PDB file of C-alpha atoms in Angstrom:
ATOM      1  CA  UNK A   7       6.436   6.444 -10.680  1.00  0.00           C
ATOM      2  CA  UNK A   8       9.730   7.640 -12.114  1.00  0.00           C
ATOM      3  CA  UNK A   9       9.583   4.772 -14.620  1.00  0.00           C
ATOM      4  CA  UNK A  10       6.011   5.728 -15.538  1.00  0.00           C
ATOM      5  CA  UNK A  11       7.167   9.315 -16.056  1.00  0.00           C
ATOM      6  CA  UNK A  12       9.819   8.129 -18.514  1.00  0.00           C
ATOM      7  CA  UNK A  13       7.619   5.623 -20.347  1.00  0.00           C
ATOM      8  CA  UNK A  14       4.915   8.273 -20.730  1.00  0.00           C
ATOM      9  CA  UNK A  15       7.258  10.104 -23.108  1.00  0.00           C
ATOM     10  CA  UNK A  16       7.648   7.308 -25.662  1.00  0.00           C
ATOM     11  CA  UNK A  17       7.600   7.492 -28.652  1.00  0.00           C
ATOM     12  CA  UNK A  18       7.680  11.316 -28.696  1.00  0.00           C
ATOM     13  CA  UNK A  19      11.080  11.169 -27.000  1.00  0.00           C
ATOM     14  CA  UNK A  20      13.577   8.353 -27.414  1.00  0.00           C
ATOM     15  CA  UNK A  21      15.380   6.786 -24.479  1.00  0.00           C
ATOM     16  CA  UNK A  22      18.574   8.396 -25.808  1.00  0.00           C
ATOM     17  CA  UNK A  23      17.026  11.851 -25.339  1.00  0.00           C
ATOM     18  CA  UNK A  24      15.565  11.217 -21.888  1.00  0.00           C
ATOM     19  CA  UNK A  25      17.493  12.272 -18.790  1.00  0.00           C
ATOM     20  CA  UNK A  26      16.774  12.051 -15.072  1.00  0.00           C
ATOM     21  CA  UNK A  27      18.162  14.369 -12.397  1.00  0.00           C
ATOM     22  CA  UNK A  28      18.209  12.772  -8.966  1.00  0.00           C
ATOM     23  CA  UNK A  29      20.022  13.052  -5.657  1.00  0.00           C
ATOM     24  CA  UNK A  30      23.235  11.037  -5.476  1.00  0.00           C
ATOM     25  CA  UNK A  31      21.819   8.965  -2.606  1.00  0.00           C
ATOM     26  CA  UNK A  32      19.054   7.694  -4.926  1.00  0.00           C
ATOM     27  CA  UNK A  33      21.084   7.332  -8.115  1.00  0.00           C
ATOM     28  CA  UNK A  34      21.852   3.594  -7.848  1.00  0.00           C
ATOM     29  CA  UNK A  35      18.184   2.811  -7.210  1.00  0.00           C
ATOM     30  CA  UNK A  36      17.093   5.019 -10.115  1.00  0.00           C
ATOM     31  CA  UNK A  37      19.605   3.428 -12.470  1.00  0.00           C
ATOM     32  CA  UNK A  38      18.331  -0.011 -11.443  1.00  0.00           C
ATOM     33  CA  UNK A  39      14.677   0.894 -11.964  1.00  0.00           C
ATOM     34  CA  UNK A  40      15.374   2.759 -15.214  1.00  0.00           C
ATOM     35  CA  UNK A  41      17.357   0.082 -17.006  1.00  0.00           C
ATOM     36  CA  UNK A  42      15.764   1.339 -20.239  1.00  0.00           C
ATOM     37  CA  UNK A  43      18.026   4.432 -20.016  1.00  0.00           C
ATOM     38  CA  UNK A  44      21.783   4.538 -20.417  1.00  0.00           C
ATOM     39  CA  UNK A  45      23.506   4.958 -17.020  1.00  0.00           C
ATOM     40  CA  UNK A  46      25.047   8.243 -18.176  1.00  0.00           C
ATOM     41  CA  UNK A  47      21.534   9.653 -18.713  1.00  0.00           C
ATOM     42  CA  UNK A  48      21.053   9.728 -14.930  1.00  0.00           C
ATOM     43  CA  UNK A  49      22.458  13.044 -13.689  1.00  0.00           C
ATOM     44  CA  UNK A  50      23.477  12.936 -10.025  1.00  0.00           C
ATOM     45  CA  UNK A  51      23.061  15.929  -7.720  1.00  0.00           C
ATOM     46  CA  UNK A  52      25.412  15.800  -4.707  1.00  0.00           C
ATOM     47  CA  UNK A  53      22.690  17.404  -2.569  1.00  0.00           C
ATOM     48  CA  UNK A  54      19.022  18.232  -3.036  1.00  0.00           C
ATOM     49  CA  UNK A  55      18.772  21.983  -3.618  1.00  0.00           C
ATOM     50  CA  UNK A  56      15.188  22.274  -4.902  1.00  0.00           C
ATOM     51  CA  UNK A  57      14.019  22.720  -8.467  1.00  0.00           C
ATOM     52  CA  UNK A  58      16.025  25.778  -9.570  1.00  0.00           C
ATOM     53  CA  UNK A  59      19.324  23.974  -9.054  1.00  0.00           C
ATOM     54  CA  UNK A  60      18.089  20.677 -10.543  1.00  0.00           C
ATOM     55  CA  UNK A  61      16.722  22.401 -13.640  1.00  0.00           C
ATOM     56  CA  UNK A  62      19.808  24.584 -13.965  1.00  0.00           C
ATOM     57  CA  UNK A  63      22.059  21.516 -13.797  1.00  0.00           C
ATOM     58  CA  UNK A  64      19.999  19.760 -16.487  1.00  0.00           C
ATOM     59  CA  UNK A  65      20.071  22.864 -18.713  1.00  0.00           C
ATOM     60  CA  UNK A  66      23.842  23.182 -18.277  1.00  0.00           C
ATOM     61  CA  UNK A  67      24.381  19.555 -19.236  1.00  0.00           C
ATOM     62  CA  UNK A  68      21.995  19.656 -22.200  1.00  0.00           C
ATOM     63  CA  UNK A  69      23.363  22.927 -23.592  1.00  0.00           C
ATOM     64  CA  UNK A  70      26.865  21.405 -23.386  1.00  0.00           C
ATOM     65  CA  UNK A  71      25.592  18.493 -25.491  1.00  0.00           C
ATOM     66  CA  UNK A  72      23.488  20.627 -27.852  1.00  0.00           C
ATOM     67  CA  UNK A  73      23.519  24.464 -27.712  1.00  0.00           C
ATOM     68  CA  UNK A  74      20.093  24.535 -29.400  1.00  0.00           C
ATOM     69  CA  UNK A  75      18.454  22.026 -27.033  1.00  0.00           C
ATOM     70  CA  UNK A  76      14.766  22.445 -26.151  1.00  0.00           C
ATOM     71  CA  UNK A  77      13.749  20.326 -23.183  1.00  0.00           C
ATOM     72  CA  UNK A  78      10.766  19.473 -21.010  1.00  0.00           C
ATOM     73  CA  UNK A  79      10.870  19.399 -17.200  1.00  0.00           C
ATOM     74  CA  UNK A  80       8.660  16.678 -15.736  1.00  0.00           C
ATOM     75  CA  UNK A  81       8.378  15.924 -12.007  1.00  0.00           C
ATOM     76  CA  UNK A  82       8.349  12.204 -11.280  1.00  0.00           C
ATOM     77  CA  UNK A  83       5.442  12.228  -8.802  1.00  0.00           C
ATOM     78  CA  UNK A  84       2.593  13.018 -11.200  1.00  0.00           C
ATOM     79  CA  UNK A  85      -0.381  10.947 -12.255  1.00  0.00           C
ATOM     80  CA  UNK A  86      -1.445  11.688 -15.857  1.00  0.00           C
ATOM     81  CA  UNK A  87      -4.287   9.718 -17.399  1.00  0.00           C
ATOM     82  CA  UNK A  88      -3.435   9.958 -21.117  1.00  0.00           C
ATOM     83  CA  UNK A  89       0.056   9.769 -22.607  1.00  0.00           C
ATOM     84  CA  UNK A  90      -1.329  10.799 -26.002  1.00  0.00           C
ATOM     85  CA  UNK A  91      -2.933  14.028 -24.765  1.00  0.00           C
ATOM     86  CA  UNK A  92       0.105  14.723 -22.615  1.00  0.00           C
ATOM     87  CA  UNK A  93       2.471  14.365 -25.586  1.00  0.00           C
ATOM     88  CA  UNK A  94       0.304  16.661 -27.708  1.00  0.00           C
ATOM     89  CA  UNK A  95       0.524  19.302 -24.972  1.00  0.00           C
ATOM     90  CA  UNK A  96       4.314  18.919 -24.861  1.00  0.00           C
ATOM     91  CA  UNK A  97       4.520  19.410 -28.628  1.00  0.00           C
ATOM     92  CA  UNK A  98       2.514  22.639 -28.355  1.00  0.00           C
ATOM     93  CA  UNK A  99       4.788  23.754 -25.549  1.00  0.00           C
ATOM     94  CA  UNK A 100       7.922  23.033 -27.580  1.00  0.00           C
ATOM     95  CA  UNK A 101       6.618  25.091 -30.494  1.00  0.00           C
ATOM     96  CA  UNK A 102       5.979  28.049 -28.179  1.00  0.00           C
ATOM     97  CA  UNK A 103       9.364  27.664 -26.461  1.00  0.00           C
ATOM     98  CA  UNK A 104      11.263  28.086 -29.720  1.00  0.00           C
ATOM     99  CA  UNK A 105      10.413  31.808 -29.527  1.00  0.00           C
ATOM    100  CA  UNK A 106      12.661  32.024 -26.462  1.00  0.00           C
ATOM    101  CA  UNK A 107       9.725  32.112 -24.033  1.00  0.00           C
ATOM    102  CA  UNK A 108       9.517  30.095 -20.849  1.00  0.00           C
ATOM    103  CA  UNK A 109       6.512  27.770 -21.132  1.00  0.00           C
ATOM    104  CA  UNK A 110       4.470  26.222 -18.343  1.00  0.00           C
ATOM    105  CA  UNK A 111       1.342  24.069 -18.340  1.00  0.00           C
ATOM    106  CA  UNK A 112      -1.995  24.968 -16.776  1.00  0.00           C
ATOM    107  CA  UNK A 113      -4.114  22.159 -15.354  1.00  0.00           C
ATOM    108  CA  UNK A 114      -7.859  22.830 -15.325  1.00  0.00           C
ATOM    109  CA  UNK A 115      -8.840  22.620 -11.641  1.00  0.00           C
ATOM    110  CA  UNK A 116     -11.389  19.953 -10.738  1.00  0.00           C
ATOM    111  CA  UNK A 117     -11.986  21.348  -7.247  1.00  0.00           C
ATOM    112  CA  UNK A 118     -10.887  24.220  -5.001  1.00  0.00           C
ATOM    113  CA  UNK A 119      -7.489  22.782  -4.046  1.00  0.00           C
ATOM    114  CA  UNK A 120      -5.441  24.553  -1.391  1.00  0.00           C
ATOM    115  CA  UNK A 121      -2.343  22.357  -1.785  1.00  0.00           C
ATOM    116  CA  UNK A 122      -1.415  23.570  -5.291  1.00  0.00           C
ATOM    117  CA  UNK A 123      -0.211  26.894  -6.621  1.00  0.00           C
ATOM    118  CA  UNK A 124      -2.250  28.502  -9.400  1.00  0.00           C
ATOM    119  CA  UNK A 125      -1.628  30.289 -12.704  1.00  0.00           C
ATOM    120  CA  UNK A 126      -3.859  33.137 -13.838  1.00  0.00           C
ATOM    121  CA  UNK A 127      -4.475  33.055 -17.569  1.00  0.00           C
ATOM    122  CA  UNK A 128      -3.816  36.216 -19.574  1.00  0.00           C
ATOM    123  CA  UNK A 129      -4.441  37.021 -23.225  1.00  0.00           C
ATOM    124  CA  UNK A 130      -4.248  34.348 -25.870  1.00  0.00           C
ATOM    125  CA  UNK A 131      -1.100  34.289 -27.979  1.00  0.00           C
ATOM    126  CA  UNK A 132      -1.457  31.883 -30.868  1.00  0.00           C
ATOM    127  CA  UNK A 133      -2.111  28.411 -29.499  1.00  0.00           C
ATOM    128  CA  UNK A 134      -1.129  29.320 -25.920  1.00  0.00           C
ATOM    129  CA  UNK A 135      -1.813  32.006 -23.296  1.00  0.00           C
ATOM    130  CA  UNK A 136       0.387  34.508 -21.524  1.00  0.00           C
ATOM    131  CA  UNK A 137       0.579  33.938 -17.781  1.00  0.00           C
ATOM    132  CA  UNK A 138      -0.828  36.975 -16.006  1.00  0.00           C
ATOM    133  CA  UNK A 139       0.447  35.959 -12.580  1.00  0.00           C
ATOM    134  CA  UNK A 140       1.584  33.107 -10.399  1.00  0.00           C
ATOM    135  CA  UNK A 141      -0.408  32.550  -7.213  1.00  0.00           C
ATOM    136  CA  UNK A 142       0.802  30.847  -4.045  1.00  0.00           C
ATOM    137  CA  UNK A 143      -1.222  28.070  -2.423  1.00  0.00           C
ATOM    138  CA  UNK A 144      -4.524  29.797  -1.544  1.00  0.00           C
ATOM    139  CA  UNK A 145      -6.949  29.628   1.339  1.00  0.00           C
ATOM    140  CA  UNK A 146     -10.164  27.679   0.768  1.00  0.00           C
ATOM    141  CA  UNK A 147     -12.197  30.838   0.048  1.00  0.00           C
ATOM    142  CA  UNK A 148      -9.617  32.164  -2.424  1.00  0.00           C
ATOM    143  CA  UNK A 149      -9.404  28.761  -4.122  1.00  0.00           C
ATOM    144  CA  UNK A 150     -13.182  28.738  -4.542  1.00  0.00           C
ATOM    145  CA  UNK A 151     -12.963  32.155  -6.168  1.00  0.00           C
ATOM    146  CA  UNK A 152     -10.261  30.896  -8.524  1.00  0.00           C
ATOM    147  CA  UNK A 153     -12.435  27.934  -9.496  1.00  0.00           C
ATOM    148  CA  UNK A 154     -15.482  30.114 -10.103  1.00  0.00           C
ATOM    149  CA  UNK A 155     -13.640  32.649 -12.275  1.00  0.00           C
ATOM    150  CA  UNK A 156     -12.489  30.114 -14.878  1.00  0.00           C
ATOM    151  CA  UNK A 157      -9.255  32.080 -15.406  1.00  0.00           C
ATOM    152  CA  UNK A 158      -7.096  30.095 -12.985  1.00  0.00           C
ATOM    153  CA  UNK A 159      -5.291  26.793 -13.445  1.00  0.00           C
ATOM    154  CA  UNK A 160      -3.348  24.492 -11.194  1.00  0.00           C
ATOM    155  CA  UNK A 161       0.383  24.978 -11.556  1.00  0.00           C
ATOM    156  CA  UNK A 162       1.654  21.467 -12.224  1.00  0.00           C
ATOM    157  CA  UNK A 163       5.342  22.370 -12.290  1.00  0.00           C
ATOM    158  CA  UNK A 164       5.727  21.094 -15.867  1.00  0.00           C
ATOM    159  CA  UNK A 165       7.812  23.270 -18.183  1.00  0.00           C
ATOM    160  CA  UNK A 166       9.301  23.436 -21.679  1.00  0.00           C
ATOM    161  CA  UNK A 167      12.057  25.852 -22.753  1.00  0.00           C
ATOM    162  CA  UNK A 168      15.286  26.249 -24.616  1.00  0.00           C
ATOM    163  CA  UNK A 169      18.264  25.404 -22.440  1.00  0.00           C
ATOM    164  CA  UNK A 170      19.810  28.784 -23.275  1.00  0.00           C
ATOM    165  CA  UNK A 171      16.580  30.615 -22.344  1.00  0.00           C
ATOM    166  CA  UNK A 172      16.248  29.132 -18.864  1.00  0.00           C
ATOM    167  CA  UNK A 173      19.982  29.594 -18.213  1.00  0.00           C
ATOM    168  CA  UNK A 174      19.652  33.262 -19.218  1.00  0.00           C
ATOM    169  CA  UNK A 175      16.687  33.665 -16.852  1.00  0.00           C
ATOM    170  CA  UNK A 176      18.648  32.021 -14.023  1.00  0.00           C
ATOM    171  CA  UNK A 177      21.548  34.388 -14.726  1.00  0.00           C
ATOM    172  CA  UNK A 178      19.193  37.352 -14.494  1.00  0.00           C
ATOM    173  CA  UNK A 179      17.263  36.401 -11.370  1.00  0.00           C
ATOM    174  CA  UNK A 180      19.591  33.981  -9.538  1.00  0.00           C
ATOM    175  CA  UNK A 181      23.122  35.181 -10.341  1.00  0.00           C
ATOM    176  CA  UNK A 182      24.819  33.148  -7.584  1.00  0.00           C
ATOM    177  CA  UNK A 183      23.258  29.930  -8.874  1.00  0.00           C
ATOM    178  CA  UNK A 184      24.255  30.937 -12.405  1.00  0.00           C
ATOM    179  CA  UNK A 185      27.875  31.392 -11.331  1.00  0.00           C
ATOM    180  CA  UNK A 186      27.935  27.884  -9.849  1.00  0.00           C
ATOM    181  CA  UNK A 187      26.359  26.409 -12.986  1.00  0.00           C
ATOM    182  CA  UNK A 188      29.037  28.053 -15.135  1.00  0.00           C
ATOM    183  CA  UNK A 189      31.735  26.455 -12.997  1.00  0.00           C
ATOM    184  CA  UNK A 190      30.022  23.086 -13.363  1.00  0.00           C
ATOM    185  CA  UNK A 191      29.640  23.615 -17.116  1.00  0.00           C
ATOM    186  CA  UNK A 192      33.354  24.302 -17.468  1.00  0.00           C
ATOM    187  CA  UNK A 193      34.099  20.967 -15.756  1.00  0.00           C
ATOM    188  CA  UNK A 194      31.815  18.827 -17.926  1.00  0.00           C
ATOM    189  CA  UNK A 195      33.749  16.159 -19.802  1.00  0.00           C
ATOM    190  CA  UNK A 196      36.714  16.400 -17.427  1.00  0.00           C
ATOM    191  CA  UNK A 197      37.931  14.559 -14.351  1.00  0.00           C
ATOM    192  CA  UNK A 198      37.196  17.722 -12.346  1.00  0.00           C
ATOM    193  CA  UNK A 199      33.428  17.268 -12.559  1.00  0.00           C
ATOM    194  CA  UNK A 200      32.789  15.304  -9.299  1.00  0.00           C
ATOM    195  CA  UNK A 201      34.820  17.686  -7.141  1.00  0.00           C
ATOM    196  CA  UNK A 202      33.368  20.742  -8.894  1.00  0.00           C
ATOM    197  CA  UNK A 203      29.813  19.501  -8.371  1.00  0.00           C
ATOM    198  CA  UNK A 204      30.448  18.890  -4.679  1.00  0.00           C
ATOM    199  CA  UNK A 205      32.102  22.275  -4.184  1.00  0.00           C
ATOM    200  CA  UNK A 206      29.504  24.313  -6.053  1.00  0.00           C
ATOM    201  CA  UNK A 207      26.488  22.490  -4.629  1.00  0.00           C
ATOM    202  CA  UNK A 208      27.809  23.324  -1.181  1.00  0.00           C
ATOM    203  CA  UNK A 209      27.300  26.999  -2.089  1.00  0.00           C
ATOM    204  CA  UNK A 210      23.891  26.740  -3.753  1.00  0.00           C
ATOM    205  CA  UNK A 211      20.895  27.990  -1.797  1.00  0.00           C
ATOM    206  CA  UNK A 212      17.676  25.963  -1.767  1.00  0.00           C
ATOM    207  CA  UNK A 213      15.064  27.729  -3.944  1.00  0.00           C
ATOM    208  CA  UNK A 214      12.292  26.637  -6.318  1.00  0.00           C
ATOM    209  CA  UNK A 215      12.254  27.565  -9.983  1.00  0.00           C
ATOM    210  CA  UNK A 216       8.806  29.135  -9.526  1.00  0.00           C
ATOM    211  CA  UNK A 217       9.857  31.469  -6.731  1.00  0.00           C
ATOM    212  CA  UNK A 218      13.356  32.119  -8.046  1.00  0.00           C
ATOM    213  CA  UNK A 219      12.608  32.629 -11.744  1.00  0.00           C
ATOM    214  CA  UNK A 220       9.097  32.051 -13.075  1.00  0.00           C
ATOM    215  CA  UNK A 221       7.281  34.603 -10.900  1.00  0.00           C
ATOM    216  CA  UNK A 222       9.668  37.309 -12.150  1.00  0.00           C
ATOM    217  CA  UNK A 223      10.231  36.296 -15.780  1.00  0.00           C
ATOM    218  CA  UNK A 224       8.530  37.715 -18.869  1.00  0.00           C
ATOM    219  CA  UNK A 225       7.249  36.414 -21.155  1.00  0.00           C
ATOM    220  CA  UNK A 226       5.906  33.251 -19.567  1.00  0.00           C
ATOM    221  CA  UNK A 227       3.453  31.326 -21.721  1.00  0.00           C
ATOM    222  CA  UNK A 228       0.949  28.680 -20.658  1.00  0.00           C
ATOM    223  CA  UNK A 229      -0.342  25.632 -22.502  1.00  0.00           C
ATOM    224  CA  UNK A 230      -3.917  24.827 -21.478  1.00  0.00           C
ATOM    225  CA  UNK A 231      -3.992  21.066 -20.955  1.00  0.00           C
ATOM    226  CA  UNK A 232      -6.781  18.540 -21.466  1.00  0.00           C
ATOM    227  CA  UNK A 233      -5.415  15.555 -19.542  1.00  0.00           C
ATOM    228  CA  UNK A 234      -6.369  14.509 -16.030  1.00  0.00           C
ATOM    229  CA  UNK A 235      -3.584  15.229 -13.545  1.00  0.00           C
ATOM    230  CA  UNK A 236      -2.737  14.676  -9.896  1.00  0.00           C
ATOM    231  CA  UNK A 237       0.352  15.539  -7.908  1.00  0.00           C
ATOM    232  CA  UNK A 238       0.908  12.274  -6.061  1.00  0.00           C
ATOM    233  CA  UNK A 239       3.657  13.864  -4.004  1.00  0.00           C
ATOM    234  CA  UNK A 240       1.226  13.963  -1.087  1.00  0.00           C
ATOM    235  CA  UNK A 241      -0.037  10.892   0.764  1.00  0.00           C
ATOM    236  CA  UNK A 242      -3.645  12.060   0.421  1.00  0.00           C
ATOM    237  CA  UNK A 243      -3.285  12.091  -3.379  1.00  0.00           C
ATOM    238  CA  UNK A 244      -1.550   8.703  -3.266  1.00  0.00           C
ATOM    239  CA  UNK A 245      -4.545   7.297  -1.386  1.00  0.00           C
ATOM    240  CA  UNK A 246      -6.929   8.517  -4.084  1.00  0.00           C
ATOM    241  CA  UNK A 247      -4.932   6.747  -6.810  1.00  0.00           C
ATOM    242  CA  UNK A 248      -4.742   3.359  -5.058  1.00  0.00           C
ATOM    243  CA  UNK A 249      -7.366   0.640  -5.061  1.00  0.00           C
ATOM    244  CA  UNK A 250      -9.549   0.753  -1.948  1.00  0.00           C
ATOM    245  CA  UNK A 251     -11.517  -1.800   0.004  1.00  0.00           C
ATOM    246  CA  UNK A 252     -15.207  -1.552   0.898  1.00  0.00           C
ATOM    247  CA  UNK A 253     -14.394   0.707   3.862  1.00  0.00           C
ATOM    248  CA  UNK A 254     -12.417   3.151   1.728  1.00  0.00           C
ATOM    249  CA  UNK A 255      -8.996   1.986   2.940  1.00  0.00           C
ATOM    250  CA  UNK A 256      -5.940   1.803   0.690  1.00  0.00           C
ATOM    251  CA  UNK A 257      -3.499  -0.729   2.155  1.00  0.00           C
ATOM    252  CA  UNK A 258      -0.219  -2.205   0.966  1.00  0.00           C
ATOM    253  CA  UNK A 259       2.181  -4.550   2.733  1.00  0.00           C
ATOM    254  CA  UNK A 260       1.735  -6.705   5.810  1.00  0.00           C
ATOM    255  CA  UNK A 261      -1.322  -4.868   7.175  1.00  0.00           C
ATOM    256  CA  UNK A 262      -4.226  -5.849   9.421  1.00  0.00           C
ATOM    257  CA  UNK A 263      -6.917  -3.163   9.530  1.00  0.00           C
ATOM    258  CA  UNK A 264      -9.868  -3.664  11.877  1.00  0.00           C
ATOM    259  CA  UNK A 265     -12.843  -1.312  12.141  1.00  0.00           C
ATOM    260  CA  UNK A 266     -10.884   1.238  10.127  1.00  0.00           C
ATOM    261  CA  UNK A 267     -12.279   3.602   7.475  1.00  0.00           C
ATOM    262  CA  UNK A 268     -10.989   5.936   4.765  1.00  0.00           C
ATOM    263  CA  UNK A 269      -7.337   5.469   5.718  1.00  0.00           C
ATOM    264  CA  UNK A 270      -4.064   4.838   3.912  1.00  0.00           C
ATOM    265  CA  UNK A 271      -1.877   2.190   5.574  1.00  0.00           C
ATOM    266  CA  UNK A 272       1.389   1.177   3.907  1.00  0.00           C
ATOM    267  CA  UNK A 273       4.394  -0.872   4.972  1.00  0.00           C
ATOM    268  CA  UNK A 274       7.563  -1.634   3.033  1.00  0.00           C
ATOM    269  CA  UNK A 275       8.881  -4.073   5.660  1.00  0.00           C
ATOM    270  CA  UNK A 276       7.663  -7.636   4.907  1.00  0.00           C
ATOM    271  CA  UNK A 277       8.791  -8.842   8.351  1.00  0.00           C
ATOM    272  CA  UNK A 278       6.813  -6.218  10.272  1.00  0.00           C
ATOM    273  CA  UNK A 279       3.059  -6.457  10.859  1.00  0.00           C
ATOM    274  CA  UNK A 280       1.213  -3.132  11.054  1.00  0.00           C
ATOM    275  CA  UNK A 281      -2.076  -3.490  12.914  1.00  0.00           C
ATOM    276  CA  UNK A 282      -4.586  -0.641  13.106  1.00  0.00           C
ATOM    277  CA  UNK A 283      -7.860  -0.529  15.030  1.00  0.00           C
ATOM    278  CA  UNK A 284     -10.622   2.053  14.987  1.00  0.00           C
ATOM    279  CA  UNK A 285      -8.901   4.560  12.698  1.00  0.00           C
ATOM    280  CA  UNK A 286     -10.697   6.939  10.370  1.00  0.00           C
ATOM    281  CA  UNK A 287      -9.125   9.328   7.876  1.00  0.00           C
ATOM    282  CA  UNK A 288      -5.512   8.646   8.852  1.00  0.00           C
ATOM    283  CA  UNK A 289      -2.254   8.006   6.993  1.00  0.00           C
ATOM    284  CA  UNK A 290       0.091   5.367   8.432  1.00  0.00           C
ATOM    285  CA  UNK A 291       3.319   4.660   6.536  1.00  0.00           C
ATOM    286  CA  UNK A 292       5.898   2.259   7.989  1.00  0.00           C
ATOM    287  CA  UNK A 293       9.426   1.742   6.623  1.00  0.00           C
ATOM    288  CA  UNK A 294      12.334  -0.060   8.303  1.00  0.00           C
ATOM    289  CA  UNK A 295      13.763   3.165   9.770  1.00  0.00           C
ATOM    290  CA  UNK A 296      10.755   5.474  10.243  1.00  0.00           C
ATOM    291  CA  UNK A 297       6.988   5.510  10.745  1.00  0.00           C
ATOM    292  CA  UNK A 298       4.612   8.318   9.815  1.00  0.00           C
ATOM    293  CA  UNK A 299       1.152   8.808  11.334  1.00  0.00           C
ATOM    294  CA  UNK A 300      -0.976  11.843  10.483  1.00  0.00           C
ATOM    295  CA  UNK A 301      -4.553  12.826   9.578  1.00  0.00           C
ATOM    296  CA  UNK A 302      -5.179  12.440   5.867  1.00  0.00           C
ATOM    297  CA  UNK A 303      -6.437  16.028   5.644  1.00  0.00           C
ATOM    298  CA  UNK A 304      -3.107  17.255   7.089  1.00  0.00           C
ATOM    299  CA  UNK A 305      -0.908  15.230   4.723  1.00  0.00           C
ATOM    300  CA  UNK A 306      -0.234  18.288   2.573  1.00  0.00           C
ATOM    301  CA  UNK A 307       1.377  20.004   5.596  1.00  0.00           C
ATOM    302  CA  UNK A 308       4.187  17.465   5.956  1.00  0.00           C
ATOM    303  CA  UNK A 309       6.829  20.090   5.146  1.00  0.00           C
ATOM    304  CA  UNK A 310       6.445  21.278   8.748  1.00  0.00           C
ATOM    305  CA  UNK A 311       7.428  17.839  10.007  1.00  0.00           C
ATOM    306  CA  UNK A 312      10.249  17.555   7.465  1.00  0.00           C
ATOM    307  CA  UNK A 313      11.672  20.902   8.613  1.00  0.00           C
ATOM    308  CA  UNK A 314      11.561  19.737  12.235  1.00  0.00           C
ATOM    309  CA  UNK A 315      13.286  16.458  11.338  1.00  0.00           C
ATOM    310  CA  UNK A 316      16.050  18.383   9.547  1.00  0.00           C
ATOM    311  CA  UNK A 317      16.444  20.785  12.474  1.00  0.00           C
ATOM    312  CA  UNK A 318      17.044  17.794  14.756  1.00  0.00           C
ATOM    313  CA  UNK A 319      19.737  16.398  12.478  1.00  0.00           C
ATOM    314  CA  UNK A 320      17.654  13.355  11.545  1.00  0.00           C
ATOM    315  CA  UNK A 321      17.884  13.749   7.748  1.00  0.00           C
ATOM    316  CA  UNK A 322      18.790  10.090   7.242  1.00  0.00           C
ATOM    317  CA  UNK A 323      15.167   9.195   8.020  1.00  0.00           C
ATOM    318  CA  UNK A 324      13.706  11.361   5.247  1.00  0.00           C
TER     319      UNK A 324
END
C-alpha cells in the first residue's frame, strides 16, 4: 500500500520530490519496496511518536531543503479509487495552502461511520471551505445525524500546507515538540544527526496532529473531495477491499476455511496451515510471531489490545 500511495502521485509529483517518513525498524523494508525512490528520500524516525512528530520531522527536513516548500501529507493505508481526481484535489489544496492556511480534505461520508473523525463544513472561501470544527469519532446516533445534515465529512487525515506554516503552528500549540524539531533541524547535513534524532525523539510525547494542532488552529480550510476513499488501517476495511469467495470470506495464504462465512483469514507464514471451522464475521490474522483473532465488528477497537500489549512489554509483536 505504501507503494500505491507513492505511485498515485505520479506525474503530479516526481520521484525526486516524494518522501516517506517511517519508523527506523521498517526503513530497510520500505527502501526495498520503494526502489523507485532514492534511499535518502526515506526519512527514518527512531521511534513512532504519532503524526505530529512525523509531520514535524518532514516539515523540518523539507524547509531545510527549500524554505518555500509546500507539501502534502498522505497516510499510506488509504484506498483511493481515482488518481486523477485525487491529484486534482491536491492541486486545489496546494493553491489554498499558499495563503498560509492549513488545508485538510473532507471525504463525503457514504454511511454513518463511527470509526472515523469528522469535519464540519463552514462558509465557502473561494474554491474551498473553512472548517467549522473537528469532531471526534461519534456514536452511531451522532454519526447518523452528521450524515443527514450534509455538513459533515470524514476526516481522512490528508493535508497540504507550507512547511513554514505547519512548523509555526507546531511552535504555537506544541512548543516542546517545536524545540526538539529545531534541534534536529540544526543537525541536518551534519554527522550529529543520528544522535540528535535519538536524543530528541526520546523526549517527544506521542500526540496526533489533529489533537495537537488542527483542532486549535485557525484558519483551517477544507477541500471537498470527489474520489472514493477508505481507511484500510482497520482489518474490517481491508476485508471490504479484498476479493471474496461465495461465502463472503476474504482469505490469503495457506488457509482452509470450512463452513465459514463473512470472515477475513490471512496468513503470512507459508509453512503454517490456518484451519477455521464454523466461523462467522471474524478476523483471523497469523504471522510467524503473533496471531490475532477478533470479531470483524470490533476490529476498529484494536487500539485497546495494542495498549495492553505495550503495557506488558510485548512491543516486538506489534
